[in-house]
Coordinates of N, CA, C and O in Angstrom, one line a residue:
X246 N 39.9 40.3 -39.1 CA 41.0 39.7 -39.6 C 42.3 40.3 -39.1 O 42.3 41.4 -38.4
X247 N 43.3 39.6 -39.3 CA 44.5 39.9 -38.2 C 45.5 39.2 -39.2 O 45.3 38.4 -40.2
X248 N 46.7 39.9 -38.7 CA 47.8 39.2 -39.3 C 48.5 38.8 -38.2 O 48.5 39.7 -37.3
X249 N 49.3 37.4 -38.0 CA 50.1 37.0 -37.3 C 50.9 35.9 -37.4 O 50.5 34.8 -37.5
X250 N 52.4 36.2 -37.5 CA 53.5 35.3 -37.9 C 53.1 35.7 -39.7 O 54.0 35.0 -40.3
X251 N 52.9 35.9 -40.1 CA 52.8 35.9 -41.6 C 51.9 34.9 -42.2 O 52.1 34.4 -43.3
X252 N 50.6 34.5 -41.1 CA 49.4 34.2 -41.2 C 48.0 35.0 -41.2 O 47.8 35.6 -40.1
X253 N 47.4 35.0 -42.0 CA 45.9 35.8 -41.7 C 45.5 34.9 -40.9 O 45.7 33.7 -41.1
X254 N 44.5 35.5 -39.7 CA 43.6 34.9 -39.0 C 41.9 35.9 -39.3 O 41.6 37.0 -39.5
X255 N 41.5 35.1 -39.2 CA 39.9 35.2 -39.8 C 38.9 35.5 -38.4 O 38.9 34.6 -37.6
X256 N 38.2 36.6 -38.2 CA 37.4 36.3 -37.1 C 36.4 35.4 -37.4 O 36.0 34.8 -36.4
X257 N 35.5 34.9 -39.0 CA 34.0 34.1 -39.2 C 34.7 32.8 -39.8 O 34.0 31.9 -40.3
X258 N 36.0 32.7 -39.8 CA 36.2 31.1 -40.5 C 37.5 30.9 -39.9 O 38.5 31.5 -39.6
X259 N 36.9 29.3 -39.9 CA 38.3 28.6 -39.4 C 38.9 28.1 -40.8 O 38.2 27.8 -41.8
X260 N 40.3 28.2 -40.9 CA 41.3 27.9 -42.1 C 41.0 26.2 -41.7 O 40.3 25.2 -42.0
X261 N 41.8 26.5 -40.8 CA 41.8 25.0 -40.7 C 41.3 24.0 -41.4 O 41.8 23.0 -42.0
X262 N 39.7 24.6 -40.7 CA 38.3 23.5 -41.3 C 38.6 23.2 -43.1 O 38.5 22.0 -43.5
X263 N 39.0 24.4 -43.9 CA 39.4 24.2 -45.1 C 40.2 23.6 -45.0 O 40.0 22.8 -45.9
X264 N 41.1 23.3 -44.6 CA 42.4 22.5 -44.9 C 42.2 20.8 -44.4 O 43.1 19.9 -44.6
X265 N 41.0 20.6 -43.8 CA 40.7 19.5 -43.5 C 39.9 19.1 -44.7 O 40.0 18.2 -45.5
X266 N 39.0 20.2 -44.5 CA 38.0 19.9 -46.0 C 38.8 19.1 -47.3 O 38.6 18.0 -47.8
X267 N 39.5 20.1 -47.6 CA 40.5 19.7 -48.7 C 41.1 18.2 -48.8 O 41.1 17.6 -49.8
X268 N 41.6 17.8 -47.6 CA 42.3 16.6 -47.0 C 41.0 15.7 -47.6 O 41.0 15.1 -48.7
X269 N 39.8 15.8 -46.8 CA 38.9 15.3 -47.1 C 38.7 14.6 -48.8 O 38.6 13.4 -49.3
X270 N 38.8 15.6 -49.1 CA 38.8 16.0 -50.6 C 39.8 14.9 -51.7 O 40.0 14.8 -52.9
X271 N 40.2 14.2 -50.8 CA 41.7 13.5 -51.2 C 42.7 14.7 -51.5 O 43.2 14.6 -52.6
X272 N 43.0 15.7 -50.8 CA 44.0 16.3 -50.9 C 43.6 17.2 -52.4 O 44.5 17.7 -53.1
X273 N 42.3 17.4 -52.7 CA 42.4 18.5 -54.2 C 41.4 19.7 -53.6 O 40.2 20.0 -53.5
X274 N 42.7 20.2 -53.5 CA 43.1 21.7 -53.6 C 41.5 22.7 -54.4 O 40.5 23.3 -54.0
X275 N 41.9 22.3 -55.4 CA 41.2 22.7 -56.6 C 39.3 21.9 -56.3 O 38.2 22.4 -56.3
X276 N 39.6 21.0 -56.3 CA 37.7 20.9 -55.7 C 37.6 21.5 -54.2 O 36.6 21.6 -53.5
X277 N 38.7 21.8 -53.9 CA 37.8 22.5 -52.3 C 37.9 24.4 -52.6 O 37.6 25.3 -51.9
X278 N 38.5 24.4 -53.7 CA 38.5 26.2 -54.0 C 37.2 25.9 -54.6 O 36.3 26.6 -54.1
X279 N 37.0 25.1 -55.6 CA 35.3 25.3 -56.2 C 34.7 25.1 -55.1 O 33.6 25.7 -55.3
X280 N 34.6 24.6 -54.1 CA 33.5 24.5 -52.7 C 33.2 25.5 -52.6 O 32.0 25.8 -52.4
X281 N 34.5 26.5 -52.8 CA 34.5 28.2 -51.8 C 34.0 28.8 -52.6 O 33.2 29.7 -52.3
X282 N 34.3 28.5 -54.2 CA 33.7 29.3 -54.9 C 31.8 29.2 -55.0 O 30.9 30.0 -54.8
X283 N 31.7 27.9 -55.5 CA 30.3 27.7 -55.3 C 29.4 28.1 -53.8 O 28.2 28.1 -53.6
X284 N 30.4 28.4 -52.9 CA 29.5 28.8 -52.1 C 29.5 30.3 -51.2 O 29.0 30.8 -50.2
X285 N 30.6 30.8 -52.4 CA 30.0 32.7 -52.6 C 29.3 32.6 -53.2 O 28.3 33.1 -52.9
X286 N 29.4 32.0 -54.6 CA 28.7 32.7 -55.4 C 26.6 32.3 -54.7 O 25.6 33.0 -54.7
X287 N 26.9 31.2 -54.4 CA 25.2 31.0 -53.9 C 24.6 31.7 -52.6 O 23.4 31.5 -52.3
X288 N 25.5 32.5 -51.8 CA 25.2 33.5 -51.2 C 24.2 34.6 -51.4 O 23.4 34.9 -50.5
X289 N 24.2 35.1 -52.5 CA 23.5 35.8 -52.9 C 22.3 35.0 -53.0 O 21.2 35.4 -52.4
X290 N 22.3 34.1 -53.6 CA 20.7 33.2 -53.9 C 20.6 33.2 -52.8 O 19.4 33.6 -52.8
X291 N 20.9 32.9 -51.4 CA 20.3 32.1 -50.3 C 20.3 32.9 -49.4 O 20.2 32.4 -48.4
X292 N 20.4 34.2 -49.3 CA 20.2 35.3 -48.8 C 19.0 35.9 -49.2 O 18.2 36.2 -48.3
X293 N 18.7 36.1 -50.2 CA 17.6 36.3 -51.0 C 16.0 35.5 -50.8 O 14.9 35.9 -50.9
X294 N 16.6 34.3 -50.5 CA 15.3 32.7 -50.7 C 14.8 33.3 -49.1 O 13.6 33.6 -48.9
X295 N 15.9 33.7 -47.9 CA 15.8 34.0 -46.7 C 15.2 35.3 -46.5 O 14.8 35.4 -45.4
X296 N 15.1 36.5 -47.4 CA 14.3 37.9 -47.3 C 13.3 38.3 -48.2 O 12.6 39.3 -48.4
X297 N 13.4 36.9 -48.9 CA 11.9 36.8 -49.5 C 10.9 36.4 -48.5 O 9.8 36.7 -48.7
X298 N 11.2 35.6 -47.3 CA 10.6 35.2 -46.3 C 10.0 36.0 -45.4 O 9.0 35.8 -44.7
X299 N 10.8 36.7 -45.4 CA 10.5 37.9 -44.0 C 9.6 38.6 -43.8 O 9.3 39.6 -44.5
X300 N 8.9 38.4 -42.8 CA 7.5 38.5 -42.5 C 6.4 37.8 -43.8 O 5.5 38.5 -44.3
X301 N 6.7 36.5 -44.1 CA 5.2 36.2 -44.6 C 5.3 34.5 -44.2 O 6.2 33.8 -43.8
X302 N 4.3 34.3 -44.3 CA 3.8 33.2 -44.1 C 4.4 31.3 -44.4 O 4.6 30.4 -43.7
X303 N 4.2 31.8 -46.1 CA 5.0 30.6 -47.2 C 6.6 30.8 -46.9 O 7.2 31.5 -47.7
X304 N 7.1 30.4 -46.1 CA 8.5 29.9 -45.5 C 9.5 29.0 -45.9 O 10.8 29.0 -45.8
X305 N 8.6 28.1 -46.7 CA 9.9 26.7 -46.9 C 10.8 26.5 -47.9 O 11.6 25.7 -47.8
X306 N 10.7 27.3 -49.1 CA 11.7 28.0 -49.6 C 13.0 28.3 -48.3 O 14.0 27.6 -48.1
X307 N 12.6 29.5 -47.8 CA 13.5 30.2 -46.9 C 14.2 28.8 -45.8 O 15.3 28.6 -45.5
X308 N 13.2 28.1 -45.4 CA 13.8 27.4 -44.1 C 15.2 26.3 -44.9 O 16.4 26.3 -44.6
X309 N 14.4 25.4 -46.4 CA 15.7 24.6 -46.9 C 16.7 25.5 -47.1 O 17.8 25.0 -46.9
X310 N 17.0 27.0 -47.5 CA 18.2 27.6 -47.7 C 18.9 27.6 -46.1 O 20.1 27.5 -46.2
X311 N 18.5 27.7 -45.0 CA 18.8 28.0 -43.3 C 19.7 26.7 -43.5 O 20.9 26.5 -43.4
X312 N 18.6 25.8 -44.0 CA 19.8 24.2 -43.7 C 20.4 23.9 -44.5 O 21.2 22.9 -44.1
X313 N 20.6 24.2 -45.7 CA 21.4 24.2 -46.7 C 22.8 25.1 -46.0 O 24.0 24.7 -45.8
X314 N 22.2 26.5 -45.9 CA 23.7 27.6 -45.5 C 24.2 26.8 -44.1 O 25.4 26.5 -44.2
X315 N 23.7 26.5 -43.2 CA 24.3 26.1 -41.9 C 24.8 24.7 -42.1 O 25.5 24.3 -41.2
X316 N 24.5 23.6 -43.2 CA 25.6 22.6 -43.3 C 26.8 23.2 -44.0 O 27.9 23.0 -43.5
X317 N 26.7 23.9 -45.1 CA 27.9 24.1 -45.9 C 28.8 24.9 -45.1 O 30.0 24.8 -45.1
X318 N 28.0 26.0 -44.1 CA 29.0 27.0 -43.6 C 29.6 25.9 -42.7 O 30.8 25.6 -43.0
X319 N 29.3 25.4 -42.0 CA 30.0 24.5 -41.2 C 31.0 23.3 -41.5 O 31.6 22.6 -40.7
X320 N 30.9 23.2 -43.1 CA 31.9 22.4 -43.8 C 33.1 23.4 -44.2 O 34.2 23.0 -44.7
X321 N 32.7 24.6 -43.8 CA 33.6 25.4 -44.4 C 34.3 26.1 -43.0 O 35.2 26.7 -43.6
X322 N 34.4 26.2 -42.2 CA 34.9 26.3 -41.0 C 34.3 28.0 -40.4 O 34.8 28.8 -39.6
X323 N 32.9 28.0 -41.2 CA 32.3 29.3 -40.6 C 31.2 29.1 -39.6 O 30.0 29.5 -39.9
X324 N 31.4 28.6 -38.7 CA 30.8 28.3 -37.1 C 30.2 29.5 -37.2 O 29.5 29.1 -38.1
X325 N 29.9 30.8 -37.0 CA 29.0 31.4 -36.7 C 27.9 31.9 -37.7 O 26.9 32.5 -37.4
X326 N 28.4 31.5 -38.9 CA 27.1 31.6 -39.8 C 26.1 30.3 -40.0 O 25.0 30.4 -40.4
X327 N 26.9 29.0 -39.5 CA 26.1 28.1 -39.2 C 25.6 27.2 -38.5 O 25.3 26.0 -38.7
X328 N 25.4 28.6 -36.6 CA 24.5 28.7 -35.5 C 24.0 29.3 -35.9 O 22.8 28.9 -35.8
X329 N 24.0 30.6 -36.5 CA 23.4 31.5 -36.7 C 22.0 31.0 -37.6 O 20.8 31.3 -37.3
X330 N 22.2 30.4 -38.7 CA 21.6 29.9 -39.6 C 20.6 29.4 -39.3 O 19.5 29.5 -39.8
X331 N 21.0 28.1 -37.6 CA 20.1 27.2 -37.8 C 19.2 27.9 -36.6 O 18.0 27.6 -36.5
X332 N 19.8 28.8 -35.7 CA 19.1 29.4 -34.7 C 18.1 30.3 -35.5 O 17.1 30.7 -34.9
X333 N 18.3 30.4 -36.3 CA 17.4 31.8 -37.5 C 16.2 30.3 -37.7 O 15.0 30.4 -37.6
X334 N 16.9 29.2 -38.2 CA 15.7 28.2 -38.6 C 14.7 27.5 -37.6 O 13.6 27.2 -38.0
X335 N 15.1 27.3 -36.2 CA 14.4 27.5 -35.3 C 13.6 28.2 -35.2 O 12.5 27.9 -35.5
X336 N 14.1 29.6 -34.8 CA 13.2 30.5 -34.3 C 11.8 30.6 -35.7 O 10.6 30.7 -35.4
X337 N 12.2 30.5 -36.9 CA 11.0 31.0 -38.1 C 10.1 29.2 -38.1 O 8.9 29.1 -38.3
X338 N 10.7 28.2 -37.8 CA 10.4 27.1 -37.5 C 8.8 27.7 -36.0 O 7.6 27.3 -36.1
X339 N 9.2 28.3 -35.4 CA 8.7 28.3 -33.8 C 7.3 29.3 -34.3 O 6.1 29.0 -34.2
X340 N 7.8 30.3 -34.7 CA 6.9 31.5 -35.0 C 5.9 31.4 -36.4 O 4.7 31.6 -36.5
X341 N 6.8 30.8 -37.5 CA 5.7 30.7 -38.5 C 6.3 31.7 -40.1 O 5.8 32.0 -41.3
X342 N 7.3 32.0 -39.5 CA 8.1 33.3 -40.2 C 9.1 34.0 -40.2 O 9.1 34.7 -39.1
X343 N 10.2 34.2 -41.0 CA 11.3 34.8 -41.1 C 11.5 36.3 -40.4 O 11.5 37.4 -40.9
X344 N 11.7 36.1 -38.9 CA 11.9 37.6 -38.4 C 12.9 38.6 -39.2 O 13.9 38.0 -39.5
X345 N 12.9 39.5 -39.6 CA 13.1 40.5 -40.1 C 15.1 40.9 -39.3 O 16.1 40.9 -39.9
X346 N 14.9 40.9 -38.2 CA 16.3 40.9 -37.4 C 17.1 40.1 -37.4 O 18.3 40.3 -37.3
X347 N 16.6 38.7 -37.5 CA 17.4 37.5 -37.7 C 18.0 37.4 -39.0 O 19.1 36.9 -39.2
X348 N 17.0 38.1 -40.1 CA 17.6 37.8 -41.2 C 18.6 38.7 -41.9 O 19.4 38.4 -42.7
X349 N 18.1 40.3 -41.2 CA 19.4 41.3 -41.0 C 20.9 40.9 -40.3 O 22.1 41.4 -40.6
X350 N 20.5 39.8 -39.4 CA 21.7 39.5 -38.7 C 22.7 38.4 -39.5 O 23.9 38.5 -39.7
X351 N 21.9 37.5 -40.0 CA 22.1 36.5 -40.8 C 23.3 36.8 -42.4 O 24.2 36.1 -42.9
X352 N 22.7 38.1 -42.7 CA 23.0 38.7 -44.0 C 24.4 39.2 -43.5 O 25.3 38.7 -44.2
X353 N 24.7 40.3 -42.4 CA 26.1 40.7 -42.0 C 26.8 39.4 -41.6 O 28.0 39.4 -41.9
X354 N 26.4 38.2 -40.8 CA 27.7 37.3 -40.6 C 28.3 37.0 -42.0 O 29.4 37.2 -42.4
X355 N 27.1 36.5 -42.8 CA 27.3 35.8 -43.9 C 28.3 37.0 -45.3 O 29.4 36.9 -45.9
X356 N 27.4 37.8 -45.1 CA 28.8 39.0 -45.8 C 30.0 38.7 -45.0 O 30.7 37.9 -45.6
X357 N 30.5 39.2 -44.0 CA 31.7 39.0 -43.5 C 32.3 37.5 -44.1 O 33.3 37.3 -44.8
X358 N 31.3 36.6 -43.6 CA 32.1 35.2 -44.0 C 32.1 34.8 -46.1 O 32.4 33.6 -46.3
X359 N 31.9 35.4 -47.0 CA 32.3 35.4 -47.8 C 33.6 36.3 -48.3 O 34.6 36.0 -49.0
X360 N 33.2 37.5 -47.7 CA 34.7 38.3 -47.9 C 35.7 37.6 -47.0 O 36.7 37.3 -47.6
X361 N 35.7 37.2 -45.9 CA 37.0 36.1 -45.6 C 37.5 35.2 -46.3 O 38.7 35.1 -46.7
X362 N 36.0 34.1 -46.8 CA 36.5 33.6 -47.9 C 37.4 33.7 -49.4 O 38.2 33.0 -49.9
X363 N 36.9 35.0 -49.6 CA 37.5 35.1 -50.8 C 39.1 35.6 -50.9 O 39.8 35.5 -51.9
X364 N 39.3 36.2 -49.2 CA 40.8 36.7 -48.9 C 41.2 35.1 -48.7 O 42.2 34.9 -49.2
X365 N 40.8 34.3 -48.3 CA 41.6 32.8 -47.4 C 41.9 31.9 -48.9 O 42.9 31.2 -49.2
X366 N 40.5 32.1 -50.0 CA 41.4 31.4 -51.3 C 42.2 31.7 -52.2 O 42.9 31.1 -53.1
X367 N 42.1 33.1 -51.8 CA 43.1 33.9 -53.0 C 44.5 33.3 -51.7 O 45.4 32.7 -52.2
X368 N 44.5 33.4 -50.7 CA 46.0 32.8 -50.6 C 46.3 31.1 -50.5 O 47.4 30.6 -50.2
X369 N 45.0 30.4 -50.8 CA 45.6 29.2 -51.2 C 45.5 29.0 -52.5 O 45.7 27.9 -52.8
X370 N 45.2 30.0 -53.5 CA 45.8 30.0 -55.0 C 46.8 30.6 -55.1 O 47.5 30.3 -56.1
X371 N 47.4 31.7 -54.1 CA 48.7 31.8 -54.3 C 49.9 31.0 -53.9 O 51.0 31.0 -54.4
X372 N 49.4 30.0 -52.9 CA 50.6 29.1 -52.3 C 50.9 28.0 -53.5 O 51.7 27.2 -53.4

């Protein structure tokens, strides 16, 4: 994260994409902060559904949370948590199982991209 002009810039999320979202939204603010919120808080569950996976067999739990996190993250302007996601859903798709690295990797974007989040809504509840 960066400050510039008296804008944060985010390295794991596009503002933007939120501000389209929102638009989307018919313009409410307030249902696209509960987006953000509902989708820190389910972080934890879907991080979880994904290292309960790792290294066994029974997968599909873990694979619907991959496509679950990689449509939302991408509604939310977090492009690298949701290649990441679906490239993680691939590869356990290919092999049979939640590689252990992928899901280490998976876990750090996705941290980063919640703490962005929660800096990017606290300043559109302040505006």
């Amino acid at each position: 994260m960066t400050q510039r002009d008296g804008c944060m810039r985010y390295e794991h999320i596009d503002v933007s994409r939120i501000t389209r979202l929102a638009d989307e939204l018919t313009n409410d603010a307030s249902a696209c902060l509960r987006f953000i919120d509902d989708y820190i808080s389910a972080w934890e569950h879907r991080q979880a559904r994904v290292a309960t996976a790792v290294d066994r067999v029974v997968i599909d739990d873990a694979l619907a949370a991959l496509l679950s996190l990689s449509t939302s993250s991408a509604m939310l302007g977090a492009q690298g948590l949701s290649l990441a996601a679906r490239a993680l859903y691939a590869e356990a798709r290919l092999l049979g199982t939640i590689p252990a690295r992928g899901a280490d990797r998976l876990v750090r974007i996705g941290d980063a991209v919640c703490m962005e989040l929660r800096l990017a809504s606290a300043e559109m509840r302040a505006a």
